[in-house]
Short mmCIF file of C-alpha atoms in Angstrom, two decimals:
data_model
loop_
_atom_site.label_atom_id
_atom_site.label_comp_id
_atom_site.label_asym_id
_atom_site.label_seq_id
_atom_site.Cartn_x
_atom_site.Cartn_y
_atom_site.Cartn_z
CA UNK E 768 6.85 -119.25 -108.64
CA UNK E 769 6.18 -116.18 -106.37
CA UNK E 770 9.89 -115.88 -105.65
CA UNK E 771 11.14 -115.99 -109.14
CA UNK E 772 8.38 -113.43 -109.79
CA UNK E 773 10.03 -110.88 -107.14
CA UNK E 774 13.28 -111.78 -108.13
CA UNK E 775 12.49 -110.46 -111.64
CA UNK E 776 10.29 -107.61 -110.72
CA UNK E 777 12.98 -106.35 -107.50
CA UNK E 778 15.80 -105.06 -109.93
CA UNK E 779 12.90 -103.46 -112.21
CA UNK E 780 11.65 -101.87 -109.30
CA UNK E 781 14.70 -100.31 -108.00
CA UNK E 782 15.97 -99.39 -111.58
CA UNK E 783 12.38 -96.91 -111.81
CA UNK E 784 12.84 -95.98 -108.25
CA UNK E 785 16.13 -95.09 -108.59
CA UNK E 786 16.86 -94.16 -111.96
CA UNK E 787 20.21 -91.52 -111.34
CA UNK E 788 21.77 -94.91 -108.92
CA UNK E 789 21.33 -97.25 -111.95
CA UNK E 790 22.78 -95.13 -113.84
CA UNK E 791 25.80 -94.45 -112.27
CA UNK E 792 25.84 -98.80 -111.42
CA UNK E 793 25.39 -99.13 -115.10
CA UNK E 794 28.17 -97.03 -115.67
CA UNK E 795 30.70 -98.44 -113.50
CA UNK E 796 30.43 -102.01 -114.52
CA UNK E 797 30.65 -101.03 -117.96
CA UNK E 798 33.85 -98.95 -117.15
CA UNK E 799 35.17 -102.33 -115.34
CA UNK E 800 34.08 -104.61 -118.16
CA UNK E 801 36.33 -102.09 -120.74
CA UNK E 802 38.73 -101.89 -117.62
CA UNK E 803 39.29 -105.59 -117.66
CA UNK E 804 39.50 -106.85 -120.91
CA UNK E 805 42.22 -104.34 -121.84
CA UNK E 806 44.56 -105.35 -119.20
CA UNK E 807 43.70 -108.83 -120.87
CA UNK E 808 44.97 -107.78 -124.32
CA UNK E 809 41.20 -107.80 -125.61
CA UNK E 810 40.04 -104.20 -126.94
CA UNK E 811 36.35 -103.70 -126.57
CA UNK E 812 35.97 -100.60 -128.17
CA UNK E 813 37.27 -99.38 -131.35
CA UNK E 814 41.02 -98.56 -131.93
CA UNK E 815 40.94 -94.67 -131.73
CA UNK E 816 39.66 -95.10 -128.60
CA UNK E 817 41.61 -98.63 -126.97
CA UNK E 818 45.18 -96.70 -126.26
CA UNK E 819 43.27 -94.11 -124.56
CA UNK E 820 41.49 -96.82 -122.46
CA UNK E 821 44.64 -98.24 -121.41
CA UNK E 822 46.48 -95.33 -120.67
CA UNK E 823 43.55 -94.16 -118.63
CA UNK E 824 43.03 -97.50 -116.96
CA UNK E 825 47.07 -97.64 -116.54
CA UNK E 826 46.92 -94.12 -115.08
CA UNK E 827 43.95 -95.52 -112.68
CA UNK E 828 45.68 -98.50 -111.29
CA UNK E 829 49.11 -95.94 -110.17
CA UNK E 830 46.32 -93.73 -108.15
CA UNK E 831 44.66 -96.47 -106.98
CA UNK E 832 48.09 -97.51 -105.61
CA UNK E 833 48.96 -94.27 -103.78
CA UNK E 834 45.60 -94.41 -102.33
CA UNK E 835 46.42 -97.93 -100.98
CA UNK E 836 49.60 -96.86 -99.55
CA UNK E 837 48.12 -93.55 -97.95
CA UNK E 838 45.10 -95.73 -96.28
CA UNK E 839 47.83 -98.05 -94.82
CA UNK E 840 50.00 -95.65 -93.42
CA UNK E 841 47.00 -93.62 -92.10
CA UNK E 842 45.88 -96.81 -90.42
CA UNK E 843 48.81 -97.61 -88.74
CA UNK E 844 49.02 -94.24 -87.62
CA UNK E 845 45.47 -94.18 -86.07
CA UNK E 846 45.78 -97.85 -84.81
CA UNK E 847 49.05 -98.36 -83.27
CA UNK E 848 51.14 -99.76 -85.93
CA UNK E 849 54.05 -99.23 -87.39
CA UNK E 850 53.76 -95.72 -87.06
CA UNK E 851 55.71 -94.13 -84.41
CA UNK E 852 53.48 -92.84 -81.72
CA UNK E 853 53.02 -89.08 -80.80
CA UNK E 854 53.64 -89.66 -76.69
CA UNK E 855 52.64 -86.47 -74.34
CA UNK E 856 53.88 -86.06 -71.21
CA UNK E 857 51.79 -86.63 -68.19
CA UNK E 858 50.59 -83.91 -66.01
CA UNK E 859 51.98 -84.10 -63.15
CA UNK E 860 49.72 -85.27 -59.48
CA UNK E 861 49.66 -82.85 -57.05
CA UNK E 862 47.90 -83.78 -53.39
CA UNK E 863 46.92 -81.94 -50.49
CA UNK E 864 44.98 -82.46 -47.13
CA UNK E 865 41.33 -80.98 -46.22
CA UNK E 866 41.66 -77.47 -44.19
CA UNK E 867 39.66 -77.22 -40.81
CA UNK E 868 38.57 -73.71 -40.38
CA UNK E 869 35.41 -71.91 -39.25
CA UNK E 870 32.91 -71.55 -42.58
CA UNK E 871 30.04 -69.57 -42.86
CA UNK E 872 27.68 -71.22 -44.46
CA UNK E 873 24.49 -68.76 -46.28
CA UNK E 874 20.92 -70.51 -47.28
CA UNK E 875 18.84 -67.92 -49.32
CA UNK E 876 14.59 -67.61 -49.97
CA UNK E 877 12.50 -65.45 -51.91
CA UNK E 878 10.42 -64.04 -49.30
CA UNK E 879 7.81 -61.26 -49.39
CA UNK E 880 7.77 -57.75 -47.39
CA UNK E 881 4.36 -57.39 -45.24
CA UNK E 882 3.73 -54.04 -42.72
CA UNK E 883 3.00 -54.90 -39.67
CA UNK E 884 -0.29 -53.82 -39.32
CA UNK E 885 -1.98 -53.32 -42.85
CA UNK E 886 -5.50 -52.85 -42.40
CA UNK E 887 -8.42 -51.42 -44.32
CA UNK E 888 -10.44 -48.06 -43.32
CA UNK E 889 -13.91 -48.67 -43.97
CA UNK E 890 -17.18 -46.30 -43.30
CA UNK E 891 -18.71 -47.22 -40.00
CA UNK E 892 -21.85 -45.64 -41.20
CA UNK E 893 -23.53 -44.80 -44.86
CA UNK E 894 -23.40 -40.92 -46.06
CA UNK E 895 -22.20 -38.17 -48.30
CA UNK E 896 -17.94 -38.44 -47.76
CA UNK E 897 -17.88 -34.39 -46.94
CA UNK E 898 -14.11 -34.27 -46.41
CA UNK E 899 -10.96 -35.30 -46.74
CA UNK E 900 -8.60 -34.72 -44.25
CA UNK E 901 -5.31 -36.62 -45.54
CA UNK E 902 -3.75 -37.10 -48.75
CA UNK E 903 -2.25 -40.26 -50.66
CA UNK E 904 0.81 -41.29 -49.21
CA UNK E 905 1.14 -39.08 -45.96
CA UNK E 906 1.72 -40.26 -42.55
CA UNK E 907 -0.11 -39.87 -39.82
CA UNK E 908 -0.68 -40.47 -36.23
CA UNK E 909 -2.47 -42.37 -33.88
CA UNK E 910 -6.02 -40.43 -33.30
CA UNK E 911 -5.63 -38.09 -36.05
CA UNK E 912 -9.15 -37.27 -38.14
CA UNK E 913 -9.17 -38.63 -41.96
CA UNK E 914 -12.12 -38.52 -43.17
CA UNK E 915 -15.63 -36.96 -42.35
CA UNK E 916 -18.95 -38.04 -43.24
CA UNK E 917 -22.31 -35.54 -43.41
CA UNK E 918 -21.55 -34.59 -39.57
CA UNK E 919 -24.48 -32.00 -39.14
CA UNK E 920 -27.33 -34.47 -39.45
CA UNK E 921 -25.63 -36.94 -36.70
CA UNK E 922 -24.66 -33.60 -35.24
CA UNK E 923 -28.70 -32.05 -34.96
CA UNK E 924 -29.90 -36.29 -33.64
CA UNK E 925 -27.39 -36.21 -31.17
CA UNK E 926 -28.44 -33.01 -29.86
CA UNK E 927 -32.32 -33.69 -29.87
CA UNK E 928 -31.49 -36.72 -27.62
CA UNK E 929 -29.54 -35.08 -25.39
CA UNK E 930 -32.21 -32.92 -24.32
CA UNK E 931 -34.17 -35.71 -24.09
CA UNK E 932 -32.27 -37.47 -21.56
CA UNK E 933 -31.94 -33.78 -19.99
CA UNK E 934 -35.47 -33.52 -19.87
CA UNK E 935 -36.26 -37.22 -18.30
CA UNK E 936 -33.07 -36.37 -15.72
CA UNK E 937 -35.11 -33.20 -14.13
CA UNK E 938 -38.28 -35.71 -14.32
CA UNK E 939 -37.02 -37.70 -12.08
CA UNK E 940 -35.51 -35.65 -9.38
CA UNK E 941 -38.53 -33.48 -9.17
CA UNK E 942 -40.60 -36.85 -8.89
CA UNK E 943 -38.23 -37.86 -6.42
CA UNK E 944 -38.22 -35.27 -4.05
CA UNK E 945 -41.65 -35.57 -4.41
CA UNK E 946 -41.76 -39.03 -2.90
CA UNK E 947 -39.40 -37.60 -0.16
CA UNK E 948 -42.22 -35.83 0.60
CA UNK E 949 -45.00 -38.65 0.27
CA UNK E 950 -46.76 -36.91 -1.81
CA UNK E 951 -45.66 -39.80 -5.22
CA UNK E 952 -45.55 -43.46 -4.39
CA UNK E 953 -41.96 -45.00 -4.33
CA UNK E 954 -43.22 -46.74 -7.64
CA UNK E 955 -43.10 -43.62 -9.54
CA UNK E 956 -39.42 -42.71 -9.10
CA UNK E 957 -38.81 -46.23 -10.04
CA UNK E 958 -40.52 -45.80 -13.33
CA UNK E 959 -39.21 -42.17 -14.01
CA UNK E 960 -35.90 -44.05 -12.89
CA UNK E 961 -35.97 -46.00 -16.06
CA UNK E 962 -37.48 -43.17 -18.44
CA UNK E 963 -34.13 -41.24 -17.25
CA UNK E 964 -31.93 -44.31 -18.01
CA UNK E 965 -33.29 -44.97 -21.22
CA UNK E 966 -33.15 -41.36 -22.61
CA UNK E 967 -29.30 -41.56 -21.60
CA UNK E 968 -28.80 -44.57 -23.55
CA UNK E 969 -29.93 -43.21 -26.49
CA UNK E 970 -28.35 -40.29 -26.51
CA UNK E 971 -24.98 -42.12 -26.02
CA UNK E 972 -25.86 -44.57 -28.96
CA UNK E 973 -26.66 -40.99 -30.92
CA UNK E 974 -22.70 -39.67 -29.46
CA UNK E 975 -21.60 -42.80 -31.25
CA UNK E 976 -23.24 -42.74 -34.28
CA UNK E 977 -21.94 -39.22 -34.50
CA UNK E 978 -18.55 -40.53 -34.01
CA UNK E 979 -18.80 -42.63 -36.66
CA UNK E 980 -19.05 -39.92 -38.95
CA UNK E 981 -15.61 -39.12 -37.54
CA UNK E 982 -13.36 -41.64 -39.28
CA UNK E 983 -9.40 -41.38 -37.47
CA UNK E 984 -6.30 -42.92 -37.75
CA UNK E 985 -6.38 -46.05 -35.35
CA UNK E 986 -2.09 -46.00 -35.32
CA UNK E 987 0.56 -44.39 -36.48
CA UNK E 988 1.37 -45.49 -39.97
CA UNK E 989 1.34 -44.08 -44.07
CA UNK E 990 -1.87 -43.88 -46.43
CA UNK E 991 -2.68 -45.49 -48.97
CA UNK E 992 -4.36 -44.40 -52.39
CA UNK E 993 -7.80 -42.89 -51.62
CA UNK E 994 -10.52 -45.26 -52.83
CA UNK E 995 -13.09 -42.54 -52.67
CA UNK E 996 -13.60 -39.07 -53.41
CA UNK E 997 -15.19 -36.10 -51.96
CA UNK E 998 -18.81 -36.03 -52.60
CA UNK E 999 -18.87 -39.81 -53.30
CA UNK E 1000 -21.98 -41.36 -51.82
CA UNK E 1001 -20.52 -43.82 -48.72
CA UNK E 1002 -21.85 -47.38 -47.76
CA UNK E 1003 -21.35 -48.72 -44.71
CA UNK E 1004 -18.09 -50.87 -44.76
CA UNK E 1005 -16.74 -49.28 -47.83
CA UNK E 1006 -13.13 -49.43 -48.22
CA UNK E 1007 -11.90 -45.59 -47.86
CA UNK E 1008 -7.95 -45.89 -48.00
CA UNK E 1009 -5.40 -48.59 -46.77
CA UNK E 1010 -2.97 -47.72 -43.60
CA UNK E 1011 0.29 -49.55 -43.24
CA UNK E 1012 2.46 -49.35 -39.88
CA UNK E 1013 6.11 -50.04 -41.45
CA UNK E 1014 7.99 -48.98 -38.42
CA UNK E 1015 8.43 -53.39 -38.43
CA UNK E 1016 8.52 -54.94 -41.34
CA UNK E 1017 7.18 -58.89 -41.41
CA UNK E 1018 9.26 -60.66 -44.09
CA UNK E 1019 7.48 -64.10 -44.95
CA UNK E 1020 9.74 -66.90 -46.75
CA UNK E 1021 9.19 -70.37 -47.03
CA UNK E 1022 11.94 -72.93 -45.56
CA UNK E 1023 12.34 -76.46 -46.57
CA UNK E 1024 11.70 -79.56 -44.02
CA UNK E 1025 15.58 -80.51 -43.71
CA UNK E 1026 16.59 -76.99 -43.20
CA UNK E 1027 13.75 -76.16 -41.11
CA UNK E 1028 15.25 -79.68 -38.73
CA UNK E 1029 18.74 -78.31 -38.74
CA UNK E 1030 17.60 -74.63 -37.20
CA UNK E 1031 15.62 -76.13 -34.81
CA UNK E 1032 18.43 -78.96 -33.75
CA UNK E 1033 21.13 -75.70 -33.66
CA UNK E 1034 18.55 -73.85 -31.11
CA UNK E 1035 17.62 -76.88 -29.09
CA UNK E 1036 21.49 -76.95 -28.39
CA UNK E 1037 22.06 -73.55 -27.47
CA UNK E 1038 23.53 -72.45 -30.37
CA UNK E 1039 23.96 -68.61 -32.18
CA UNK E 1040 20.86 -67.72 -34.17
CA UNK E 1041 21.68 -67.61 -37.75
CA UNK E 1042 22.59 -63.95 -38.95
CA UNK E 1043 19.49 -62.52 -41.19
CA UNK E 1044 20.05 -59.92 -43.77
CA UNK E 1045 17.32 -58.65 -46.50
CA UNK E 1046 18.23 -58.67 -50.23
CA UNK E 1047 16.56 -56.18 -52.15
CA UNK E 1048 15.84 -55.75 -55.92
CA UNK E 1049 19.10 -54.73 -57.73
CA UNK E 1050 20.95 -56.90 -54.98
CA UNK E 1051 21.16 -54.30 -52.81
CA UNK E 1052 21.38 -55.32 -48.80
CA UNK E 1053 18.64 -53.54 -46.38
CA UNK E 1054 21.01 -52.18 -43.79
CA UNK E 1055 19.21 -53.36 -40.97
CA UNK E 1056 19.31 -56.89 -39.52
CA UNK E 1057 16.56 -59.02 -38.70
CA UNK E 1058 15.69 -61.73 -36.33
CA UNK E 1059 13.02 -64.79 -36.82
CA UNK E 1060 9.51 -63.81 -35.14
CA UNK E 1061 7.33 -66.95 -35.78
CA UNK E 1062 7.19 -70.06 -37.93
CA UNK E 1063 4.16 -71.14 -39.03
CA UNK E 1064 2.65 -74.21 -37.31
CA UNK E 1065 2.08 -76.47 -40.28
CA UNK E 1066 3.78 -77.69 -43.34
CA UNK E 1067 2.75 -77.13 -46.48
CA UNK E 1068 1.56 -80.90 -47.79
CA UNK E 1069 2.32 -80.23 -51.45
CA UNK E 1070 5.80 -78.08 -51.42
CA UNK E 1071 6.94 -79.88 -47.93
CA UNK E 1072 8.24 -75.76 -46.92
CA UNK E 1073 7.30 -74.40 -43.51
CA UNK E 1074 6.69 -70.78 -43.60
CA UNK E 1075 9.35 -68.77 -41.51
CA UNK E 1076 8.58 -64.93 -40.30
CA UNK E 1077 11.70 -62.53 -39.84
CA UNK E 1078 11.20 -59.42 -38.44
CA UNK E 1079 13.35 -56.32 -39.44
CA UNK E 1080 13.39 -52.95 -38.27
CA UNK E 1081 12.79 -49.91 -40.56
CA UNK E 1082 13.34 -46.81 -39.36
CA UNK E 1083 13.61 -45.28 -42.18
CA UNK E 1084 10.38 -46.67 -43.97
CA UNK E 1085 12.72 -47.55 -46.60
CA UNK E 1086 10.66 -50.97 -47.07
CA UNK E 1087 7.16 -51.19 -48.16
CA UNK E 1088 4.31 -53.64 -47.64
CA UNK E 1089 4.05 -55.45 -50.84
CA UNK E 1090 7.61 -55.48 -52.06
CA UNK E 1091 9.75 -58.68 -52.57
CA UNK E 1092 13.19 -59.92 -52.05
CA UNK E 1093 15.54 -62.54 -50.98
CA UNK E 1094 16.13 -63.39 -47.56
CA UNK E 1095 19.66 -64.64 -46.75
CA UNK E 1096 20.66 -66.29 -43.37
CA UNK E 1097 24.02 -67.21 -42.07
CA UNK E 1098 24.94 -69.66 -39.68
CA UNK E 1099 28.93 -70.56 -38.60
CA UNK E 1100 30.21 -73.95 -39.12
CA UNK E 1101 33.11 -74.42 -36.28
CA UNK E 1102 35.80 -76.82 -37.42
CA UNK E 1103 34.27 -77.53 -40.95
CA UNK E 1104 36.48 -79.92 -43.00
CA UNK E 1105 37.10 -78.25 -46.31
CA UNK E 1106 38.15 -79.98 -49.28
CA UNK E 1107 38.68 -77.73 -53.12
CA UNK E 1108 36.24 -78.61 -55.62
CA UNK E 1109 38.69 -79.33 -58.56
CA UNK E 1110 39.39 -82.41 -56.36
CA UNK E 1111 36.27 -84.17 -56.79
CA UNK E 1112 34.73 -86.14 -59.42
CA UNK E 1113 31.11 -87.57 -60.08
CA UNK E 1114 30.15 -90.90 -60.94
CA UNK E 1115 26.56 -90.91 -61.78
CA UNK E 1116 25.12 -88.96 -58.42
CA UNK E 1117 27.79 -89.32 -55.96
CA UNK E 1118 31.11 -87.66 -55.42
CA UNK E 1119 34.52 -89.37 -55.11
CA UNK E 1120 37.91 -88.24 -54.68
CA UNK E 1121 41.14 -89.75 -54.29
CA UNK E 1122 42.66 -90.84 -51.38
CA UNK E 1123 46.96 -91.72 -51.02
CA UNK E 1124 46.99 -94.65 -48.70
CA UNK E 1125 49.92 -95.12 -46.72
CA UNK E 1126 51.36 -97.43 -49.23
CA UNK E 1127 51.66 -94.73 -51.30
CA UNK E 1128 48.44 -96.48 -53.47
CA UNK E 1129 45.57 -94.02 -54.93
CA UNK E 1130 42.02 -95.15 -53.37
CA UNK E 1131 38.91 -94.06 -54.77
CA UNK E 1132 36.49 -92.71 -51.87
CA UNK E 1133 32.94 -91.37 -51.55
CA UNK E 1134 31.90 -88.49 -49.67
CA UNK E 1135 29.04 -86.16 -48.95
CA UNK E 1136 28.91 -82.44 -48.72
CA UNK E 1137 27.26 -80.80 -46.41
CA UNK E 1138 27.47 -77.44 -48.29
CA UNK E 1139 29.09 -76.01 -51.34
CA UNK E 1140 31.04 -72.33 -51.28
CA UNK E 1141 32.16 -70.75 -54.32
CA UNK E 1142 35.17 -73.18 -55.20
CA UNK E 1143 34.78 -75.81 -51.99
CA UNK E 1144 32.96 -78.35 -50.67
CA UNK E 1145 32.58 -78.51 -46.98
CA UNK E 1146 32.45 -82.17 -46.51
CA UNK E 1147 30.10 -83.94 -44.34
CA UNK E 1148 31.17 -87.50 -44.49
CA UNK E 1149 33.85 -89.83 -46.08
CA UNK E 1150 36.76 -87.30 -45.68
CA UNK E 1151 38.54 -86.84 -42.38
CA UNK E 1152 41.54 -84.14 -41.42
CA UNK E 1153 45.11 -85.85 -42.28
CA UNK E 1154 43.76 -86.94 -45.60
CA UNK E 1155 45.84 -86.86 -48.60
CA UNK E 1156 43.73 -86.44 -51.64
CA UNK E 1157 44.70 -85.89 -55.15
CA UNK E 1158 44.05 -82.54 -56.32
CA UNK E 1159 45.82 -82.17 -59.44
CA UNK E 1160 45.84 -85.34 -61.92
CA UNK E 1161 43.28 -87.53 -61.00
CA UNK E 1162 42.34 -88.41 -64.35
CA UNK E 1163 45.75 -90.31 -64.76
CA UNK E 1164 45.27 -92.43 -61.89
CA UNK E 1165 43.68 -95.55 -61.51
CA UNK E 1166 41.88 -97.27 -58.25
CA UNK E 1167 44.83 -99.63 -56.30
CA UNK E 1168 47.64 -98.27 -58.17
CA UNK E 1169 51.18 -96.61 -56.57
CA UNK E 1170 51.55 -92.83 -57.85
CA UNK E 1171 54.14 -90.41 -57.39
CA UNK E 1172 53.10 -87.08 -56.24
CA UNK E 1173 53.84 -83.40 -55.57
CA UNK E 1174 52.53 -82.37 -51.58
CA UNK E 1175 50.51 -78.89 -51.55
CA UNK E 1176 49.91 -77.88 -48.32
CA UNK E 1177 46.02 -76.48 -47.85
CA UNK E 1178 46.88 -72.85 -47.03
CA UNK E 1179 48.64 -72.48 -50.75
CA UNK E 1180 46.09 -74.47 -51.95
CA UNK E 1181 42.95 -72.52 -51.02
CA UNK E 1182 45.21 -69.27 -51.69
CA UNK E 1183 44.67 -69.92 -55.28
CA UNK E 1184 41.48 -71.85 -55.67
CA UNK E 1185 39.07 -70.19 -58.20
CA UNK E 1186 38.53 -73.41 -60.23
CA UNK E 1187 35.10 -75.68 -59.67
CA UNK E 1188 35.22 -79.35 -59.74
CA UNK E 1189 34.83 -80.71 -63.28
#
């Protein structure tokens, strides 16, 4: 009972859901109904309007026809049929062998521009700053006097116990000759002896707490912004100015764990150190070379990078602590087998090319690159010199199979290269 209920209901339900698609149903069946029983001889509909039914259903069946014969033809077309085929002509194959030539091969890192020595100048001692000796930006030398901080008070204490230890200096030689003499006991030089000695040492610790007031340029190097101004009450250990020595720059970048194997393997055989230039914002190149200084002693757990240091002369104090760029080093492959790009093909994550067997048969072989140029590969493993691989056409060869080819040699080859692999 429940399925002859939602057979009934279904058709009701579709006809309110979809009243514009029962329409048009409605409309077609009707049209076939009228359709039909003309071609049977049976009019349907009054006689004004029967001719024009079967003229129009007459007129219907020729289009219907056409469109029967255009679907057919247009299917054998598509499919193969009876249709003539459009044929192209193949492109042809051209091959080539791998070039062995000296490569240089460039690896590239952000790195970061440090002075150095970049240090902070900080007050020694607490005061009124009374003067300023440098401005923002100026160089200056080892020794030379920046700042000054309320000198006359240190000035009048340093004084006062210099007199003092004067004063406890004459003490004791008069109390000394004295005991020449026997007129003192021995044990009163001995006590003036330390009177004299501690007067001294206080007016020395007074001399340094009046050079303290004296703040001076520990090297040579360039100021930074001033961080205080004159009349500004000082605390000890306040940050007065920054001074950078950028006569050496230290460029920091970070170097991954293969890399990092591969410089150290090159070194541990002797070889060239790697050629180190500085990019600078704009791409620009720093006109100076540099030379590695340090690597860091640990790895970095969570990038797996080892920091490396370069170290690059700047004469000119063109570079500036702070400032970024791109270090780029370059090392010389000898003998590098070097294949073009538009050679090779991926499947998935691997690279393949094809390989002319002596038979004259194509054979699809891996290989791995050990670095990529601009339109080459520089193959590590899986092709050898004296390979002949298929540069040109390797979509219209199949694994196994005998092709006919066109030889390239590799010097017109790479003469022309500027394609990538697809």
């Amino acid at each position: 009972m429940k399925r002859f209920i939602l057979a009934v209901t279904s058709p009701i339900r579709f006809a309110a859901r979809r009243p514009f698609a029962t329409l048009g149903l409605t409309v077609a069946t009707a049209a076939g109904v009228v359709a039909g029983a003309s071609k049977l001889g049976v009019d349907l509909l009054p006689p004004p309007y029967a001719a024009q039914a079967r003229s129009g259903v007459d007129e219907l069946g020729d289009k219907l026809g056409k469109l029967k014969v255009f679907l057919a033809d247009g299917f054998e077309k598509y499919f193969g049929g009876k249709a003539e085929a459009v044929e192209h002509e193949p492109h042809k194959i051209v091959a080539t062998t791998p070039e062995v030539k000296d490569v240089v091969l460039t690896d590239s890192y952000v790195c970061q521009i440090h002075s150095q020595r970049h240090i902070d100048v900080r007050a020694l001692d607490g005061g009124y700053l009374e003067e300023l000796l440098i401005k923002e930006g100026q160089a200056v030398k080892k020794g030379d006097l920046m700042f000054r901080i309320l000198p006359v008070l240190y000035k009048a204490k340093m004084e006062a116990e210099k007199a003092e230890a004067k004063l406890a200096q004459l003490e004791f030689n008069n109390t000394k000759m004295l005991a020449a003499r026997k007129v003192v006991s021995p044990n009163e030089v001995l006590l003036l002896d330390a009177k004299r000695a501690k007067a001294q040492a206080q007016a020395d610790l007074a001399t340094a707490e009046m050079n303290f007031t004296y703040v001076k340029a520990p090297f040579d190097g360039i100021v930074d912004r001033q961080r205080q101004q004159l009349g500004s009450l000082i605390k000890e250990g306040d940050v007065l100015t920054t001074l950078s020595d950028n006569s050496v720059m230290w460029v920091y970048f970070n170097v991954p764990e293969a890399q990092y194997l591969e410089y150290m393997a090159a070194q541990s055989q002797g070889g060239e150190p790697p050629k180190i230039e500085l990019e600078l914002a704009g791409g620009t190149k720093f006109p100076h070379l540099g030379k590695i200084g340090a690597i860091e002693s640990n790895f970095n757990n969570e990038t797996g990078n080892i920091a490396f240091r370069a170290d690059f002369p700047n004469p000119d104090r063109l570079l500036r602590h702070g400032q970024t760029g791109k270090v780029i080093l370059s090392t010389v492959s000898k003998d590098a087998v070097v294949i073009p790009q538009r050679a090779a093909f991926d499947v998935l994550a691997n690279h393949y090319v094809f390989i002319i067997d002596e038979q004259g048969k194509a054979r699809q072989r891996e290989f791995t690159i050990k670095n990529e140029l601009e339109d080459v590969f520089v193959v590590n493993t899986g092709v050898k010199p004296g390979d002949k691989i298929i540069l040109e056409g390797s979509s219209q060869v199949r694994d196994g199979e005998k092709v006919a080819f066109e030889f390239d040699s590799p010097e017109v080859v790479m003469s022309r290269l500027k394609n990538r692999a697809e």
